[in-house]
CSV table of C-alpha atoms and ligand atoms in Angstrom, one decimal:
chain,number,residue,atom,x,y,z
A,1,MET,CA,-152.7,-304.2,-37.0
A,2,ALA,CA,-150.7,-301.1,-38.1
A,3,GLY,CA,-150.2,-298.5,-35.4
A,4,LYS,CA,-150.9,-300.9,-32.3
A,5,PRO,CA,-148.1,-301.6,-29.9
A,6,LEU,CA,-146.4,-304.9,-30.3
A,7,VAL,CA,-145.1,-306.6,-27.4
A,8,THR,CA,-142.3,-309.2,-28.2
A,9,ALA,CA,-140.7,-312.0,-26.3
A,10,GLU,CA,-137.7,-309.7,-26.0
A,11,ASP,CA,-139.8,-307.1,-24.2
A,12,VAL,CA,-140.9,-309.8,-21.7
A,13,LEU,CA,-137.4,-311.1,-21.1
A,14,ARG,CA,-136.0,-307.7,-20.7
A,15,THR,CA,-138.3,-307.2,-17.8
A,16,PRO,CA,-136.6,-308.5,-14.6
A,17,PRO,CA,-138.4,-311.4,-13.0
A,18,GLY,CA,-140.8,-310.1,-10.3
A,19,ARG,CA,-141.5,-306.9,-12.1
A,20,ALA,CA,-144.7,-306.6,-14.3
A,21,VAL,CA,-144.1,-306.4,-18.0
A,22,PHE,CA,-145.4,-303.1,-19.4
A,23,LEU,CA,-148.4,-303.8,-21.7
A,24,PRO,CA,-149.7,-300.7,-23.4
A,25,GLU,CA,-153.5,-300.4,-24.1
A,26,GLY,CA,-154.5,-302.5,-27.0
A,27,ALA,CA,-151.3,-304.3,-27.0
A,28,ILE,CA,-150.7,-307.1,-29.6
A,29,LEU,CA,-148.5,-309.9,-28.2
A,30,THR,CA,-146.4,-312.4,-30.3
A,31,PRO,CA,-147.2,-315.9,-29.4
A,32,LEU,CA,-144.0,-316.5,-27.7
A,33,ALA,CA,-144.5,-313.2,-25.6
A,34,ARG,CA,-148.0,-314.6,-24.4
A,35,ASP,CA,-146.5,-317.9,-23.5
A,36,LEU,CA,-143.8,-316.2,-21.5
A,37,LEU,CA,-146.2,-314.0,-19.8
A,38,ARG,CA,-148.2,-316.9,-18.8
A,39,LYS,CA,-145.2,-318.7,-17.3
A,40,ARG,CA,-144.6,-315.5,-15.2
A,41,GLY,CA,-148.2,-315.6,-14.1
A,42,GLN,CA,-149.0,-312.1,-15.6
A,43,PRO,CA,-152.5,-311.9,-16.8
A,44,LEU,CA,-153.3,-310.3,-20.2
A,45,PRO,CA,-155.1,-307.0,-19.8
A,46,ALA,CA,-158.5,-306.7,-21.4
A,47,GLY,CA,-158.3,-305.8,-25.2
A,48,ALA,CA,-154.9,-307.4,-25.6
A,49,THR,CA,-154.6,-309.7,-28.6
A,50,VAL,CA,-152.1,-312.3,-29.8
A,51,GLY,CA,-150.7,-311.7,-33.4
A,52,PRO,CA,-148.2,-313.3,-35.7
A,53,ARG,CA,-144.4,-313.3,-34.8
A,54,PRO,CA,-142.9,-310.1,-36.0
A,55,VAL,CA,-140.6,-311.0,-38.8
A,56,ALA,CA,-139.9,-308.4,-41.4
A,57,SER,CA,-140.2,-309.7,-44.9
A,58,LEU,CA,-137.1,-309.7,-47.1
A,59,VAL,CA,-136.8,-310.1,-50.8
A,60,VAL,CA,-133.1,-310.7,-51.7
A,61,ALA,CA,-131.7,-310.5,-55.2
A,62,ASN,CA,-128.7,-312.7,-55.8
A,63,TRP,CA,-127.4,-311.7,-59.3
A,64,LYS,CA,-124.4,-314.1,-59.0
A,65,SER,CA,-121.8,-313.4,-61.7
A,66,ASN,CA,-124.1,-311.4,-64.0
A,67,LYS,CA,-124.3,-307.8,-65.1
A,68,LYS,CA,-121.4,-305.5,-66.2
A,69,THR,CA,-121.4,-302.0,-64.6
A,70,ALA,CA,-123.7,-300.4,-67.0
A,71,GLU,CA,-126.4,-303.1,-66.7
A,72,ALA,CA,-126.1,-303.0,-62.9
A,73,LEU,CA,-126.5,-299.3,-63.0
A,74,ALA,CA,-129.6,-299.3,-65.3
A,75,PHE,CA,-131.2,-301.8,-62.9
A,76,ALA,CA,-130.6,-299.9,-59.9
A,77,GLU,CA,-131.8,-296.6,-61.4
A,78,ALA,CA,-134.9,-298.2,-62.6
A,79,PHE,CA,-135.6,-300.0,-59.3
A,80,ALA,CA,-135.2,-296.8,-57.4
A,81,ARG,CA,-137.6,-295.0,-59.7
A,82,ALA,CA,-140.2,-297.6,-59.3
A,83,ALA,CA,-139.7,-299.3,-56.0
A,84,PRO,CA,-143.1,-300.4,-54.8
A,85,ARG,CA,-144.6,-299.4,-51.4
A,86,SER,CA,-144.2,-302.7,-49.8
A,87,ARG,CA,-143.8,-304.0,-46.3
A,88,ALA,CA,-141.0,-306.2,-47.6
A,89,ARG,CA,-137.5,-304.7,-47.7
A,90,ALA,CA,-135.6,-305.4,-50.9
A,91,VAL,CA,-131.9,-306.3,-50.7
A,92,ILE,CA,-129.8,-306.3,-53.7
A,93,CYS,CA,-126.6,-308.4,-53.9
A,94,PRO,CA,-124.6,-307.4,-57.1
A,95,PRO,CA,-121.1,-308.8,-57.8
A,96,PHE,CA,-118.4,-307.0,-56.0
A,97,THR,CA,-117.6,-305.0,-59.1
A,98,ALA,CA,-120.9,-303.2,-59.0
A,99,LEU,CA,-121.5,-302.8,-55.4
A,100,ALA,CA,-120.4,-299.1,-55.0
A,101,LEU,CA,-122.4,-297.9,-58.1
A,102,VAL,CA,-125.4,-300.0,-57.2
A,103,LYS,CA,-125.5,-298.4,-53.7
A,104,ALA,CA,-125.2,-294.9,-55.0
A,105,ALA,CA,-128.0,-295.4,-57.5
A,106,LEU,CA,-130.4,-297.3,-55.2
A,107,GLY,CA,-130.3,-294.6,-52.3
A,108,ASP,CA,-133.0,-295.6,-49.9
A,109,ALA,CA,-135.0,-297.9,-52.2
A,110,ALA,CA,-133.3,-301.1,-51.1
A,111,ASP,CA,-130.5,-302.3,-49.0
A,112,LEU,CA,-127.2,-303.5,-50.4
A,113,GLY,CA,-125.7,-307.0,-49.8
A,114,ALA,CA,-122.6,-308.9,-51.0
A,115,GLN,CA,-122.7,-312.4,-52.4
A,116,ASP,CA,-119.8,-313.5,-50.2
A,117,VAL,CA,-117.4,-312.4,-47.6
A,118,SER,CA,-113.8,-313.2,-46.6
A,119,PRO,CA,-113.1,-315.1,-43.4
A,120,PHE,CA,-110.0,-312.9,-42.9
A,121,GLU,CA,-109.7,-309.4,-41.7
A,122,GLU,CA,-108.1,-306.7,-44.0
A,123,GLY,CA,-104.5,-307.6,-44.7
A,124,ALA,CA,-102.3,-309.8,-46.9
A,125,HIS,CA,-105.0,-312.1,-48.3
A,126,THR,CA,-104.8,-311.6,-52.3
A,127,GLY,CA,-108.3,-311.5,-53.9
A,128,GLU,CA,-110.3,-311.5,-50.6
A,129,VAL,CA,-112.8,-308.9,-49.8
A,130,ALA,CA,-113.0,-308.3,-46.0
A,131,ALA,CA,-116.2,-307.6,-44.1
A,132,SER,CA,-114.9,-304.3,-43.0
A,133,GLN,CA,-114.4,-303.2,-46.7
A,134,LEU,CA,-118.0,-304.4,-47.5
A,135,ALA,CA,-119.4,-302.4,-44.5
A,136,ASP,CA,-117.4,-299.4,-45.8
A,137,LEU,CA,-119.3,-299.7,-49.1
A,138,GLY,CA,-122.7,-299.6,-47.2
A,139,CYS,CA,-123.3,-303.4,-47.3
A,140,LEU,CA,-125.8,-304.4,-44.6
A,141,TYR,CA,-125.9,-308.1,-45.7
A,142,ALA,CA,-123.6,-310.8,-47.1
A,143,ILE,CA,-124.7,-314.1,-48.6
A,144,VAL,CA,-122.7,-316.9,-46.8
A,145,GLY,CA,-122.6,-320.6,-47.7
A,146,HIS,CA,-124.3,-320.4,-51.0
A,147,SER,CA,-124.6,-323.9,-52.4
A,148,GLU,CA,-122.8,-322.9,-55.6
A,149,ARG,CA,-119.7,-321.9,-53.5
A,150,ARG,CA,-120.1,-325.2,-51.3
A,151,ALA,CA,-120.1,-327.2,-54.5
A,152,GLU,CA,-117.7,-325.2,-56.8
A,153,GLN,CA,-115.3,-323.7,-54.1
A,154,GLY,CA,-115.3,-326.5,-51.7
A,155,GLU,CA,-116.7,-324.4,-48.9
A,156,ASP,CA,-117.3,-326.5,-45.9
A,157,ASP,CA,-119.3,-325.9,-42.7
A,158,SER,CA,-116.1,-324.6,-40.9
A,159,LEU,CA,-115.3,-322.0,-43.5
A,160,VAL,CA,-118.9,-321.0,-43.5
A,161,ARG,CA,-118.8,-320.5,-39.8
A,162,ARG,CA,-115.7,-318.3,-40.0
A,163,LYS,CA,-117.3,-316.2,-42.7
A,164,VAL,CA,-120.4,-315.9,-40.5
A,165,SER,CA,-118.3,-314.8,-37.7
A,166,ALA,CA,-116.2,-312.2,-39.9
A,167,ALA,CA,-119.5,-310.6,-41.2
A,168,LEU,CA,-121.0,-310.3,-37.7
A,169,ALA,CA,-117.8,-308.6,-36.4
A,170,ALA,CA,-118.2,-305.9,-39.0
A,171,LYS,CA,-122.0,-305.5,-38.3
A,172,ILE,CA,-122.9,-307.2,-41.5
A,173,ARG,CA,-125.9,-309.6,-41.3
A,174,PRO,CA,-124.9,-312.9,-42.9
A,175,ILE,CA,-127.7,-314.5,-45.1
A,176,LEU,CA,-126.8,-318.0,-44.2
A,177,CYS,CA,-127.7,-320.6,-47.0
A,178,VAL,CA,-128.5,-324.1,-46.1
A,179,GLY,CA,-130.1,-327.0,-48.0
A,180,GLU,CA,-129.9,-330.6,-49.2
A,181,THR,CA,-129.0,-332.1,-52.4
A,182,ARG,CA,-131.4,-334.3,-54.4
A,183,GLU,CA,-129.9,-337.5,-53.1
A,184,GLU,CA,-130.2,-336.4,-49.5
A,185,ARG,CA,-133.8,-335.3,-50.0
A,186,ASP,CA,-134.7,-338.6,-51.7
A,187,ALA,CA,-133.1,-340.4,-48.7
A,188,GLY,CA,-135.2,-338.5,-46.2
A,189,ARG,CA,-132.3,-336.6,-44.8
A,190,THR,CA,-133.4,-332.9,-45.4
A,191,SER,CA,-134.1,-332.3,-41.8
A,192,HIS,CA,-130.8,-333.6,-40.7
A,193,VAL,CA,-128.8,-331.6,-43.4
A,194,VAL,CA,-130.7,-328.3,-42.6
A,195,ARG,CA,-130.2,-328.7,-38.8
A,196,SER,CA,-126.5,-329.8,-39.0
A,197,GLN,CA,-125.5,-326.9,-41.5
A,198,ILE,CA,-127.2,-324.4,-39.1
A,199,ARG,CA,-125.7,-325.8,-35.9
A,200,ALA,CA,-122.3,-326.0,-37.6
A,201,ALA,CA,-122.4,-322.4,-39.0
A,202,LEU,CA,-123.5,-320.8,-35.6
A,203,GLU,CA,-121.6,-322.7,-33.2
A,204,GLY,CA,-120.4,-320.7,-30.5
A,205,LEU,CA,-122.0,-317.5,-31.7
A,206,GLU,CA,-125.1,-317.7,-29.4
A,207,GLY,CA,-127.6,-314.8,-28.7
A,208,ALA,CA,-125.6,-312.0,-30.2
A,209,ALA,CA,-126.0,-313.2,-33.8
A,210,GLU,CA,-128.3,-311.0,-36.0
A,211,ILE,CA,-128.5,-313.4,-39.0
A,212,VAL,CA,-130.9,-314.1,-41.8
A,213,LEU,CA,-131.5,-317.8,-42.8
A,214,ALA,CA,-132.1,-318.9,-46.3
A,215,TYR,CA,-133.4,-322.5,-46.9
A,216,GLU,CA,-132.4,-323.3,-50.5
A,217,PRO,CA,-132.7,-326.9,-51.7
A,218,ARG,CA,-129.8,-327.4,-53.9
A,219,TRP,CA,-131.8,-329.4,-56.4
A,220,ALA,CA,-134.4,-326.5,-56.9
A,221,ILE,CA,-131.7,-323.7,-57.6
A,222,GLY,CA,-131.9,-322.6,-61.2
A,223,ARG,CA,-133.9,-325.7,-62.2
A,224,GLY,CA,-137.4,-324.3,-62.5
A,225,VAL,CA,-138.6,-326.7,-60.0
A,226,VAL,CA,-139.6,-326.1,-56.4
A,227,PRO,CA,-140.2,-328.6,-53.4
A,228,ARG,CA,-143.8,-329.3,-52.5
A,229,ASP,CA,-145.4,-326.8,-50.1
A,230,ASP,CA,-145.3,-329.4,-47.2
A,231,GLU,CA,-141.6,-329.9,-47.9
A,232,ILE,CA,-140.8,-326.2,-47.7
A,233,VAL,CA,-142.9,-325.8,-44.4
A,234,ALA,CA,-141.2,-328.7,-42.9
A,235,ALA,CA,-137.7,-327.6,-43.8
A,236,CYS,CA,-138.4,-323.9,-42.6
A,237,LEU,CA,-139.8,-325.1,-39.4
A,238,ASP,CA,-136.8,-327.3,-38.8
A,239,ALA,CA,-134.6,-324.4,-39.5
A,240,ARG,CA,-136.5,-322.2,-37.0
A,241,GLU,CA,-136.3,-324.8,-34.4
A,242,GLU,CA,-132.5,-325.1,-34.9
A,243,LEU,CA,-132.1,-321.4,-34.8
A,244,SER,CA,-133.9,-321.0,-31.5
A,245,ARG,CA,-131.7,-323.7,-30.2
A,246,SER,CA,-128.4,-322.1,-31.4
A,247,LEU,CA,-129.4,-318.5,-30.7
A,248,GLY,CA,-132.1,-318.6,-28.1
A,249,GLU,CA,-134.8,-315.9,-28.1
A,250,ARG,CA,-133.2,-314.0,-31.1
A,251,GLY,CA,-133.4,-317.2,-33.1
A,252,THR,CA,-137.2,-317.1,-32.9
A,253,ARG,CA,-137.3,-313.8,-34.6
A,254,THR,CA,-134.6,-314.6,-37.4
A,255,PRO,CA,-136.1,-314.3,-40.8
A,256,VAL,CA,-136.1,-317.5,-42.7
A,257,LEU,CA,-136.2,-317.1,-46.4
A,258,TYR,CA,-136.9,-319.5,-49.2
A,259,GLY,CA,-134.7,-319.7,-52.2
A,260,GLY,CA,-134.7,-321.9,-55.4
A,261,SER,CA,-136.5,-321.2,-58.7
A,262,VAL,CA,-138.6,-318.5,-57.2
A,263,ALA,CA,-140.6,-316.8,-60.0
A,264,VAL,CA,-143.4,-314.2,-60.3
A,265,GLU,CA,-145.9,-316.9,-60.7
A,266,ASN,CA,-145.0,-318.9,-57.6
A,267,ALA,CA,-143.8,-316.1,-55.1
A,268,ARG,CA,-147.2,-315.4,-53.6
A,269,SER,CA,-148.0,-318.9,-52.8
A,270,ILE,CA,-144.4,-319.7,-51.3
A,271,LEU,CA,-144.8,-316.5,-49.2
A,272,SER,CA,-148.1,-317.7,-47.8
A,273,LEU,CA,-146.4,-320.8,-46.3
A,274,GLU,CA,-146.0,-321.0,-42.5
A,275,GLY,CA,-142.4,-320.3,-41.5
A,276,VAL,CA,-141.4,-318.4,-44.7
A,277,SER,CA,-140.6,-314.9,-44.1
A,278,GLY,CA,-139.0,-313.9,-47.4
A,279,LEU,CA,-137.4,-314.9,-50.7
A,280,LEU,CA,-133.8,-315.3,-52.0
A,281,VAL,CA,-134.0,-314.9,-55.7
A,282,GLY,CA,-131.5,-315.8,-58.4
A,283,GLY,CA,-132.6,-315.8,-62.0
A,284,ALA,CA,-135.9,-313.9,-61.5
A,285,SER,CA,-133.9,-310.9,-59.9
A,286,LEU,CA,-131.9,-310.2,-63.0
A,287,ASN,CA,-134.8,-308.5,-64.6
A,288,VAL,CA,-135.9,-305.3,-62.9
A,289,GLU,CA,-139.6,-305.7,-63.8
A,290,SER,CA,-139.9,-309.2,-62.3
A,291,PHE,CA,-137.9,-308.1,-59.3
A,292,LEU,CA,-140.2,-305.2,-58.7
A,293,ARG,CA,-143.2,-307.6,-58.9
A,294,LEU,CA,-141.7,-310.0,-56.4
A,295,VAL,CA,-141.0,-307.2,-54.0
A,296,ALA,CA,-144.8,-306.2,-54.4
A,297,ALA,CA,-145.9,-309.7,-53.9
A,298,ALA,CA,-144.1,-309.9,-50.6
A,299,GLY,CA,-145.7,-306.6,-49.3
B,1,LIG,P1,-132.6,-319.3,-58.6
B,1,LIG,O1,-131.4,-319.0,-57.6
B,1,LIG,O2,-133.6,-318.4,-58.1
B,1,LIG,O3,-132.1,-319.0,-60.0
B,1,LIG,O4,-133.0,-320.8,-58.5
B,1,LIG,C1,-131.5,-318.9,-56.3
B,1,LIG,C2,-130.2,-318.9,-55.5
B,1,LIG,O5,-129.2,-319.5,-56.0
B,1,LIG,O6,-130.0,-318.2,-54.6
């Protein structure tokens, strides 16, 4: 499909009602763009086809509290040397202590993310790192609401929402993590938990919010177990539906990542599931060889 002009729902919505949407020759329409055109009564030109929704694939490394500066630097240099040609974009989230040097060593090979962000602006907030300070270091992303922080630091939905909002104000894309506990899963509450965490985190933000969502079942993180394929698909589709409800059109294009015991062995099959547009990786992102393989698998 490379090189063919893609027409998205946004293109259709940007065209004022009553005017024909510009459809270049050989256009590929996203499914939603096709549906919207139908609603407007505009016929598809000959040669137009309908392709998959255009979501860039992301593979995000979450190093957690691992790596001192020398190890972080060695990883970033090795990654920059060997970064695979991939349609997927790698995002590396080192600890705060290594952000600046990882950024310098990575160059263009991957984007930089933080593992958390303060809900406060710069000022008298001891120990906090403000979103504007992360942006200043070149961070394009910040993980928000990771289940380890929800469990260990008592982060609740309202704090997560403030962090999402603080990140967006500094033009940082929050990688919003949601997911159920084992008990909630066994009680059949996954859909409810995923939807309500998304709704709470995005309340009031509407269409302006450029976010990434990560579905991370808590019981799968760091345990070497992953949900069944149908469980991942169901949760990711629930997430997409809730994103569209909260963010409108933009929500249909929000990348939805899966995270929780992703490994070189299971990455391809998880990435092939409907609704999954990337990975959030903890343990398997600490080793540069395995992270390179995960990025290659996604592309
Ligand atoms: P894991 O961690 O890949 O080690 O399970 C994922 C995460 O916590 O984001």
